[in-house]
Amino acid sequence: LPAELRRREPRFYRRASAPPSPALLASAGVGQHRVIELGPEELEEIKPLLVDLHLDEQLFYPEHPQLTRPQLEASLPAVKNEFVGENLVLAVRDPQGRLAGFCWLVLFDPGTGLEGEVAEVYVAEPDRGGGVGEALLERAVQVFVERGVTLAYVWTRAENQGATHLYEKVGFGPNSQLVLTWYPSAGQAGRGG
């Protein structure tokens, strides 16, 4: 395919009629970790994890501006302004109350029924591999079912096999949708994707 039609990232989806996993139904979390929904007064707590997420993502997108931690901290809007309406943030706290990870969900109706998106999911480095991400995604799917979502999806880089495996494990599957990109600074389609 020409560069302007290159596949950027696969789209994964899950039908809301799929049941939540037995593991989630049997437990509200993983081990001593519990999945909770953050209230508006708690949303600023995920800001350090959002900065870590953006720093990690910069490694995969060298064509994007490469910001330092202080630049990212200064540039992130107030988190509570990002999560309004039908959007919500799930999080896992360890027994000491520290946030181990979060999952930002967006719910919207494009006129064909309520849809859901896993907009961001991030697990702190020391907590990776311990089931935190799976617990967050399982709860996200349960929220989608509870809210009557007819279609839910998540985006990931094609080379991110760990994330792809995790998304498939909780019921998401590949979609053949083609995502086209255009970067104004480059003036060309598909640059860096």
Tab-separated table of C-alpha atoms in Angstrom:
chain	number	residue	atom	x	y	z
A	1	LEU	CA	0.000	0.000	0.000
A	2	PRO	CA	1.125	3.577	-0.507
A	3	ALA	CA	2.339	5.391	2.619
A	4	GLU	CA	-0.898	7.349	2.927
A	5	LEU	CA	-2.865	4.094	3.238
A	6	ARG	CA	-0.547	2.296	5.653
A	7	ARG	CA	-2.202	0.631	8.580
A	8	ARG	CA	-1.448	2.752	11.626
A	9	GLU	CA	-2.933	0.784	14.496
A	10	PRO	CA	-5.435	-2.058	14.623
A	11	ARG	CA	-8.784	-1.469	16.252
A	12	PHE	CA	-10.010	-3.988	18.765
A	13	TYR	CA	-13.607	-4.349	19.769
A	14	ARG	CA	-15.871	-6.283	22.065
A	15	ARG	CA	-19.608	-6.769	21.846
A	16	ALA	CA	-21.332	-5.782	25.059
A	17	SER	CA	-23.386	-8.983	25.060
A	18	ALA	CA	-20.282	-11.009	25.938
A	19	PRO	CA	-20.373	-11.940	29.631
A	20	PRO	CA	-17.770	-10.676	32.104
A	21	SER	CA	-15.148	-13.249	33.035
A	22	PRO	CA	-15.770	-15.606	35.966
A	23	ALA	CA	-12.569	-14.296	37.572
A	24	LEU	CA	-13.960	-10.780	37.804
A	25	LEU	CA	-17.361	-11.932	38.986
A	26	ALA	CA	-15.689	-13.888	41.794
A	27	SER	CA	-13.501	-10.987	42.901
A	28	ALA	CA	-13.584	-7.197	42.706
A	29	GLY	CA	-9.886	-7.163	41.917
A	30	VAL	CA	-6.627	-9.087	41.936
A	31	GLY	CA	-5.174	-10.264	45.239
A	32	GLN	CA	-5.166	-7.330	47.626
A	33	HIS	CA	-5.710	-4.876	44.778
A	34	ARG	CA	-9.261	-3.645	44.227
A	35	VAL	CA	-10.685	-1.916	41.172
A	36	ILE	CA	-12.533	1.270	42.093
A	37	GLU	CA	-14.137	4.146	40.230
A	38	LEU	CA	-12.434	7.424	41.057
A	39	GLY	CA	-14.638	10.304	42.075
A	40	PRO	CA	-14.119	13.831	40.738
A	41	GLU	CA	-12.120	14.819	43.821
A	42	GLU	CA	-9.664	11.940	43.245
A	43	LEU	CA	-8.920	12.409	39.539
A	44	GLU	CA	-5.833	14.589	40.014
A	45	GLU	CA	-4.196	11.557	41.641
A	46	ILE	CA	-3.742	9.886	38.257
A	47	LYS	CA	-1.768	12.821	36.829
A	48	PRO	CA	1.647	11.265	37.682
A	49	LEU	CA	0.569	8.049	35.942
A	50	LEU	CA	-0.653	10.045	32.920
A	51	VAL	CA	2.778	11.678	32.698
A	52	ASP	CA	4.443	8.242	32.887
A	53	LEU	CA	2.092	7.002	30.158
A	54	HIS	CA	2.994	9.911	27.864
A	55	LEU	CA	6.718	9.416	28.505
A	56	ASP	CA	6.392	5.715	27.606
A	57	GLU	CA	4.383	6.502	24.456
A	58	GLN	CA	6.984	8.992	23.218
A	59	LEU	CA	9.375	6.072	22.718
A	60	PHE	CA	7.077	4.711	20.004
A	61	TYR	CA	6.359	8.024	18.277
A	62	PRO	CA	9.698	9.748	17.620
A	63	GLU	CA	8.055	12.021	15.031
A	64	HIS	CA	5.969	13.631	17.794
A	65	PRO	CA	7.426	16.361	20.007
A	66	GLN	CA	9.560	14.741	22.706
A	67	LEU	CA	8.678	16.417	25.990
A	68	THR	CA	10.436	16.118	29.326
A	69	ARG	CA	8.647	15.138	32.529
A	70	PRO	CA	8.413	18.792	33.694
A	71	GLN	CA	7.078	19.864	30.276
A	72	LEU	CA	4.438	17.119	30.366
A	73	GLU	CA	3.463	17.954	33.933
A	74	ALA	CA	2.979	21.591	32.951
A	75	SER	CA	1.125	20.802	29.727
A	76	LEU	CA	-1.443	18.324	31.052
A	77	PRO	CA	-4.780	19.995	31.656
A	78	ALA	CA	-6.528	19.458	34.938
A	79	VAL	CA	-7.554	15.827	34.831
A	80	LYS	CA	-11.047	16.550	36.117
A	81	ASN	CA	-11.666	18.648	32.981
A	82	GLU	CA	-10.914	15.625	30.806
A	83	PHE	CA	-13.354	13.254	32.481
A	84	VAL	CA	-16.863	14.644	32.218
A	85	GLY	CA	-20.266	13.291	31.295
A	86	GLU	CA	-20.261	9.587	30.568
A	87	ASN	CA	-16.504	9.307	30.910
A	88	LEU	CA	-15.086	7.636	33.978
A	89	VAL	CA	-11.804	6.504	35.443
A	90	LEU	CA	-11.247	3.104	37.002
A	91	ALA	CA	-8.202	2.609	39.193
A	92	VAL	CA	-6.430	0.023	41.280
A	93	ARG	CA	-5.044	0.974	44.672
A	94	ASP	CA	-2.633	-1.188	46.600
A	95	PRO	CA	-3.282	-1.866	50.310
A	96	GLN	CA	-1.358	1.313	51.204
A	97	GLY	CA	-3.643	3.404	48.975
A	98	ARG	CA	-1.090	4.040	46.202
A	99	LEU	CA	-2.462	4.017	42.652
A	100	ALA	CA	-1.063	1.028	40.784
A	101	GLY	CA	-2.885	1.709	37.509
A	102	PHE	CA	-5.871	3.296	35.848
A	103	CYS	CA	-8.253	2.809	32.947
A	104	TRP	CA	-10.006	5.797	31.351
A	105	LEU	CA	-13.327	4.905	29.721
A	106	VAL	CA	-15.280	7.063	27.293
A	107	LEU	CA	-18.963	6.344	26.609
A	108	PHE	CA	-20.779	8.038	23.740
A	109	ASP	CA	-23.695	7.563	21.358
A	110	PRO	CA	-22.920	8.306	17.698
A	111	GLY	CA	-26.605	7.819	16.868
A	112	THR	CA	-26.443	4.043	16.550
A	113	GLY	CA	-26.395	3.092	20.226
A	114	LEU	CA	-24.079	3.615	23.165
A	115	GLU	CA	-20.430	2.816	22.408
A	116	GLY	CA	-17.487	2.571	24.762
A	117	GLU	CA	-13.795	3.147	24.341
A	118	VAL	CA	-10.900	2.208	26.561
A	119	ALA	CA	-9.159	5.530	25.921
A	120	GLU	CA	-6.140	4.883	28.140
A	121	VAL	CA	-4.967	2.043	30.317
A	122	TYR	CA	-1.742	2.270	32.271
A	123	VAL	CA	-0.096	0.224	35.008
A	124	ALA	CA	2.803	1.608	37.053
A	125	GLU	CA	6.109	-0.099	36.274
A	126	PRO	CA	6.471	-1.945	39.623
A	127	ASP	CA	2.941	-3.351	39.325
A	128	ARG	CA	3.186	-4.758	35.796
A	129	GLY	CA	2.727	-8.476	35.328
A	130	GLY	CA	0.675	-8.862	38.498
A	131	GLY	CA	-2.814	-8.800	36.995
A	132	VAL	CA	-3.564	-5.109	37.548
A	133	GLY	CA	-4.136	-4.404	33.836
A	134	GLU	CA	-6.350	-7.449	33.462
A	135	ALA	CA	-8.422	-6.481	36.511
A	136	LEU	CA	-8.891	-2.956	35.126
A	137	LEU	CA	-9.957	-4.224	31.706
A	138	GLU	CA	-12.293	-6.846	33.157
A	139	ARG	CA	-13.995	-4.142	35.217
A	140	ALA	CA	-14.142	-1.899	32.135
A	141	VAL	CA	-15.988	-4.637	30.252
A	142	GLN	CA	-18.340	-5.076	33.196
A	143	VAL	CA	-19.055	-1.306	33.166
A	144	PHE	CA	-19.789	-1.498	29.429
A	145	VAL	CA	-22.274	-4.329	30.027
A	146	GLU	CA	-23.908	-2.519	32.976
A	147	ARG	CA	-24.309	0.673	30.918
A	148	GLY	CA	-25.781	-1.106	27.886
A	149	VAL	CA	-22.881	-0.432	25.526
A	150	THR	CA	-23.468	-2.069	22.128
A	151	LEU	CA	-19.846	-1.896	20.931
A	152	ALA	CA	-16.605	-1.196	22.768
A	153	TYR	CA	-13.110	-0.793	21.450
A	154	VAL	CA	-9.513	-0.099	22.337
A	155	TRP	CA	-6.571	1.009	20.192
A	156	THR	CA	-3.011	-0.262	20.410
A	157	ARG	CA	0.143	-0.280	18.325
A	158	ALA	CA	0.401	-3.307	16.060
A	159	GLU	CA	3.787	-4.225	17.559
A	160	ASN	CA	2.499	-4.103	21.151
A	161	GLN	CA	1.953	-7.843	21.445
A	162	GLY	CA	1.663	-7.796	25.253
A	163	ALA	CA	-1.246	-5.362	25.137
A	164	THR	CA	-2.837	-7.200	22.215
A	165	HIS	CA	-2.692	-10.479	24.139
A	166	LEU	CA	-4.222	-8.853	27.230
A	167	TYR	CA	-7.045	-7.236	25.232
A	168	GLU	CA	-7.824	-10.548	23.548
A	169	LYS	CA	-7.726	-12.327	26.924
A	170	VAL	CA	-10.599	-10.173	28.222
A	171	GLY	CA	-12.656	-10.571	25.036
A	172	PHE	CA	-11.569	-7.918	22.533
A	173	GLY	CA	-10.810	-9.052	18.999
A	174	PRO	CA	-9.208	-7.539	15.901
A	175	ASN	CA	-11.137	-5.331	13.529
A	176	SER	CA	-10.174	-4.734	9.917
A	177	GLN	CA	-10.702	-0.968	10.098
A	178	LEU	CA	-7.951	1.043	8.440
A	179	VAL	CA	-6.728	4.115	10.315
A	180	LEU	CA	-5.222	6.886	8.205
A	181	THR	CA	-2.989	9.571	9.658
A	182	TRP	CA	-1.925	13.066	8.681
A	183	TYR	CA	0.599	15.209	10.514
A	184	PRO	CA	0.332	18.946	9.776
A	185	SER	CA	3.984	19.602	10.600
A	186	ALA	CA	5.109	17.022	8.046
A	187	GLY	CA	2.452	17.975	5.505
A	188	GLN	CA	2.170	14.362	4.440
A	189	ALA	CA	-0.156	11.483	5.158
A	190	GLY	CA	1.013	8.520	7.161
A	191	ARG	CA	4.268	10.047	8.403
A	192	GLY	CA	5.790	8.195	11.284
A	193	GLY	CA	2.895	5.823	11.806
